[in-house]
Amino acid sequence: WNVVRCHLCTIGRMKAGGIRFANSPQEAKKEAGAILALAINGQRPRSVLVEAKAPVRKEFYAGVIYDALAKRPVLIFSDMGGIDIEQVAEQHPEHVARTHFSVLEPFSDYQAKNIVASLGITGNQLSRLTPILTRLVRLFLQHNLTLAEINPLCELEDGSFLCLDC
């Protein structure tokens, strides 16, 4: 199984047909050609990424965005990944956790652990998700970004985690 993804940074890639699935190299080539012919949000893909299909158990969302109203960045985490976070926040607000943080003090594993645990996540999931969120925040700060997100952040059947799209 292969996943063929449009190598184009744009919102709505999945809905626009920019992610396709194939069962053989021939199908992957056909799907890649179809993706390269797409115009997504007025942009044309320049390349595609073909990757192995992952055995996903659970999808999460992790994102950091600059909150202009609070004048601070906010870490957003959800146990419902793979779909638009705005849709999850509107329809299932109990599945979204947020925490603002300072750009002047280091972001700690403790802060990341609190946001994950606030959704009832414990055990190995909590232990494995914590450093991923901490590193995402540090990446956001290090590169002075306005948005950094992983969607979906997946737990695989073996218990490991993989960023399928970020």
mmCIF file of C-alpha atoms in Angstrom:
data_model
loop_
_atom_site.group_PDB
_atom_site.id
_atom_site.type_symbol
_atom_site.label_atom_id
_atom_site.label_comp_id
_atom_site.label_asym_id
_atom_site.label_seq_id
_atom_site.Cartn_x
_atom_site.Cartn_y
_atom_site.Cartn_z
ATOM 1 C CA TRP A 1 0.000 0.000 0.000
ATOM 2 C CA ASN A 2 1.272 3.432 -0.850
ATOM 3 C CA VAL A 3 0.098 6.913 -0.123
ATOM 4 C CA VAL A 4 0.669 9.480 -2.830
ATOM 5 C CA ARG A 5 0.704 13.051 -1.495
ATOM 6 C CA CYS A 6 0.828 16.333 -3.300
ATOM 7 C CA HIS A 7 4.029 18.062 -2.173
ATOM 8 C CA LEU A 8 2.332 21.424 -1.825
ATOM 9 C CA CYS A 9 1.870 23.306 1.417
ATOM 10 C CA THR A 10 -1.776 24.245 1.353
ATOM 11 C CA ILE A 11 -4.864 23.840 3.444
ATOM 12 C CA GLY A 12 -7.501 21.532 2.005
ATOM 13 C CA ARG A 13 -5.100 19.221 0.197
ATOM 14 C CA MET A 14 -6.994 16.052 1.197
ATOM 15 C CA LYS A 15 -10.427 17.444 0.326
ATOM 16 C CA ALA A 16 -9.129 18.683 -3.037
ATOM 17 C CA GLY A 17 -7.822 15.225 -3.985
ATOM 18 C CA GLY A 18 -4.163 15.927 -3.249
ATOM 19 C CA ILE A 19 -3.750 12.738 -1.226
ATOM 20 C CA ARG A 20 -4.470 9.456 -2.974
ATOM 21 C CA PHE A 21 -3.975 5.790 -2.208
ATOM 22 C CA ALA A 22 -2.493 3.124 -4.468
ATOM 23 C CA ASN A 23 -1.958 -0.624 -4.273
ATOM 24 C CA SER A 24 0.862 -0.963 -6.796
ATOM 25 C CA PRO A 25 3.679 1.058 -8.338
ATOM 26 C CA GLN A 26 1.596 1.425 -11.512
ATOM 27 C CA GLU A 27 -1.349 2.835 -9.534
ATOM 28 C CA ALA A 28 1.006 5.169 -7.647
ATOM 29 C CA LYS A 29 2.329 6.504 -10.964
ATOM 30 C CA LYS A 30 -1.217 7.059 -12.251
ATOM 31 C CA GLU A 31 -2.307 8.805 -9.034
ATOM 32 C CA ALA A 32 0.827 10.969 -9.016
ATOM 33 C CA GLY A 33 0.017 12.114 -12.547
ATOM 34 C CA ALA A 34 -3.536 12.984 -11.492
ATOM 35 C CA ILE A 35 -2.231 14.991 -8.518
ATOM 36 C CA LEU A 36 0.245 16.902 -10.692
ATOM 37 C CA ALA A 37 -2.672 17.948 -12.939
ATOM 38 C CA LEU A 38 -4.619 19.426 -9.985
ATOM 39 C CA ALA A 39 -4.917 23.067 -9.060
ATOM 40 C CA ILE A 40 -5.401 23.339 -5.284
ATOM 41 C CA ASN A 41 -6.349 26.766 -3.964
ATOM 42 C CA GLY A 42 -5.015 28.270 -7.173
ATOM 43 C CA GLN A 43 -1.634 26.523 -6.857
ATOM 44 C CA ARG A 44 -0.222 23.691 -8.934
ATOM 45 C CA PRO A 45 1.849 20.935 -7.341
ATOM 46 C CA ARG A 46 5.458 20.697 -8.472
ATOM 47 C CA SER A 47 6.142 17.246 -7.068
ATOM 48 C CA VAL A 48 4.585 14.375 -5.179
ATOM 49 C CA LEU A 49 5.736 12.340 -2.231
ATOM 50 C CA VAL A 50 5.063 8.602 -2.287
ATOM 51 C CA GLU A 51 5.247 6.894 1.079
ATOM 52 C CA ALA A 52 4.251 3.626 2.663
ATOM 53 C CA LYS A 53 0.764 3.486 4.134
ATOM 54 C CA ALA A 54 1.022 3.507 7.920
ATOM 55 C CA PRO A 55 -0.905 1.088 10.155
ATOM 56 C CA VAL A 56 -2.679 3.817 12.152
ATOM 57 C CA ARG A 57 -4.412 3.061 15.457
ATOM 58 C CA LYS A 58 -5.322 6.639 16.517
ATOM 59 C CA GLU A 59 -4.946 10.142 15.070
ATOM 60 C CA PHE A 60 -4.124 13.308 17.024
ATOM 61 C CA TYR A 61 -3.665 16.975 16.171
ATOM 62 C CA ALA A 62 -0.864 19.171 17.514
ATOM 63 C CA GLY A 63 -0.378 22.779 16.554
ATOM 64 C CA VAL A 64 1.202 26.010 17.691
ATOM 65 C CA ILE A 65 -0.137 29.306 16.439
ATOM 66 C CA TYR A 66 0.496 32.895 17.360
ATOM 67 C CA ASP A 67 -2.586 34.309 19.108
ATOM 68 C CA ALA A 68 -2.663 37.987 18.123
ATOM 69 C CA LEU A 69 -5.380 38.828 20.663
ATOM 70 C CA ALA A 70 -3.432 37.393 23.606
ATOM 71 C CA LYS A 71 -0.119 38.492 22.042
ATOM 72 C CA ARG A 72 1.328 35.086 22.884
ATOM 73 C CA PRO A 73 1.603 31.737 21.138
ATOM 74 C CA VAL A 74 -0.836 28.983 21.987
ATOM 75 C CA LEU A 75 -0.308 25.216 21.863
ATOM 76 C CA ILE A 76 -3.401 23.381 20.661
ATOM 77 C CA PHE A 77 -3.774 19.634 21.067
ATOM 78 C CA SER A 78 -6.642 17.319 20.136
ATOM 79 C CA ASP A 79 -7.296 13.607 20.375
ATOM 80 C CA MET A 80 -9.255 13.935 17.111
ATOM 81 C CA GLY A 81 -6.694 14.392 14.360
ATOM 82 C CA GLY A 82 -6.866 14.022 10.618
ATOM 83 C CA ILE A 83 -9.641 16.575 10.149
ATOM 84 C CA ASP A 84 -9.758 20.360 10.329
ATOM 85 C CA ILE A 85 -9.052 21.503 13.884
ATOM 86 C CA GLU A 86 -11.571 24.327 13.423
ATOM 87 C CA GLN A 87 -14.283 21.754 12.749
ATOM 88 C CA VAL A 88 -13.279 19.720 15.816
ATOM 89 C CA ALA A 89 -13.231 22.839 18.018
ATOM 90 C CA GLU A 90 -16.708 23.816 16.832
ATOM 91 C CA GLN A 91 -18.374 20.395 16.947
ATOM 92 C CA HIS A 92 -16.385 18.658 19.722
ATOM 93 C CA PRO A 93 -14.793 21.316 21.968
ATOM 94 C CA GLU A 94 -14.230 18.745 24.709
ATOM 95 C CA HIS A 95 -11.634 17.109 22.437
ATOM 96 C CA VAL A 96 -9.485 20.247 22.116
ATOM 97 C CA ALA A 97 -7.044 21.546 24.733
ATOM 98 C CA ARG A 98 -5.171 24.858 24.571
ATOM 99 C CA THR A 99 -2.461 26.533 26.567
ATOM 100 C CA HIS A 100 -0.769 29.877 26.007
ATOM 101 C CA PHE A 101 2.923 30.095 26.814
ATOM 102 C CA SER A 102 5.662 32.656 27.127
ATOM 103 C CA VAL A 103 8.258 33.268 24.452
ATOM 104 C CA LEU A 104 10.650 34.446 27.160
ATOM 105 C CA GLU A 105 10.788 31.249 29.222
ATOM 106 C CA PRO A 106 11.670 27.760 27.989
ATOM 107 C CA PHE A 107 8.693 25.525 27.228
ATOM 108 C CA SER A 108 8.858 22.462 29.464
ATOM 109 C CA ASP A 109 7.819 18.840 29.196
ATOM 110 C CA TYR A 110 5.622 19.543 32.216
ATOM 111 C CA GLN A 111 3.562 22.052 30.211
ATOM 112 C CA ALA A 112 3.239 19.615 27.312
ATOM 113 C CA LYS A 113 2.295 16.766 29.642
ATOM 114 C CA ASN A 114 -0.446 18.888 31.236
ATOM 115 C CA ILE A 115 -2.134 19.679 27.939
ATOM 116 C CA VAL A 116 -2.086 16.027 26.829
ATOM 117 C CA ALA A 117 -3.296 14.773 30.213
ATOM 118 C CA SER A 118 -6.128 17.327 30.211
ATOM 119 C CA LEU A 119 -7.823 15.194 27.539
ATOM 120 C CA GLY A 120 -7.599 12.068 29.707
ATOM 121 C CA ILE A 121 -4.577 10.602 27.951
ATOM 122 C CA THR A 122 -2.334 8.555 30.245
ATOM 123 C CA GLY A 123 0.367 5.895 30.223
ATOM 124 C CA ASN A 124 2.521 5.244 27.177
ATOM 125 C CA GLN A 125 0.537 7.645 25.014
ATOM 126 C CA LEU A 126 1.185 10.474 27.482
ATOM 127 C CA SER A 127 4.885 9.591 27.753
ATOM 128 C CA ARG A 128 5.356 9.444 23.987
ATOM 129 C CA LEU A 129 3.284 12.502 23.067
ATOM 130 C CA THR A 130 4.916 14.838 25.608
ATOM 131 C CA PRO A 131 8.341 15.207 23.922
ATOM 132 C CA ILE A 132 6.726 15.554 20.483
ATOM 133 C CA LEU A 133 4.716 18.559 21.645
ATOM 134 C CA THR A 134 7.702 20.038 23.458
ATOM 135 C CA ARG A 135 9.808 19.796 20.294
ATOM 136 C CA LEU A 136 7.019 21.289 18.171
ATOM 137 C CA VAL A 137 6.872 24.337 20.461
ATOM 138 C CA ARG A 138 10.663 24.682 20.429
ATOM 139 C CA LEU A 139 10.676 24.482 16.618
ATOM 140 C CA PHE A 140 7.996 27.181 16.485
ATOM 141 C CA LEU A 141 10.055 29.460 18.719
ATOM 142 C CA GLN A 142 13.449 28.689 17.179
ATOM 143 C CA HIS A 143 12.301 29.600 13.675
ATOM 144 C CA ASN A 144 10.011 32.475 14.695
ATOM 145 C CA LEU A 145 6.994 30.856 13.031
ATOM 146 C CA THR A 146 3.378 31.958 13.046
ATOM 147 C CA LEU A 147 2.061 28.394 12.603
ATOM 148 C CA ALA A 148 3.466 24.907 13.113
ATOM 149 C CA GLU A 149 1.188 21.891 13.071
ATOM 150 C CA ILE A 150 1.109 18.138 12.795
ATOM 151 C CA ASN A 151 -2.134 16.722 11.455
ATOM 152 C CA PRO A 152 -2.379 13.882 11.736
ATOM 153 C CA LEU A 153 0.049 12.882 14.423
ATOM 154 C CA CYS A 154 -0.586 9.143 14.491
ATOM 155 C CA GLU A 155 -0.153 6.383 16.980
ATOM 156 C CA LEU A 156 0.696 3.264 15.005
ATOM 157 C CA GLU A 157 -0.486 -0.231 15.860
ATOM 158 C CA ASP A 158 2.901 -0.972 17.505
ATOM 159 C CA GLY A 159 2.487 2.002 19.890
ATOM 160 C CA SER A 160 5.019 4.249 18.187
ATOM 161 C CA PHE A 161 4.115 7.706 16.856
ATOM 162 C CA LEU A 162 4.530 9.116 13.369
ATOM 163 C CA CYS A 163 3.876 12.577 11.947
ATOM 164 C CA LEU A 164 1.981 11.794 8.783
ATOM 165 C CA ASP A 165 1.564 15.393 7.744
ATOM 166 C CA CYS A 166 3.173 18.467 9.241
#
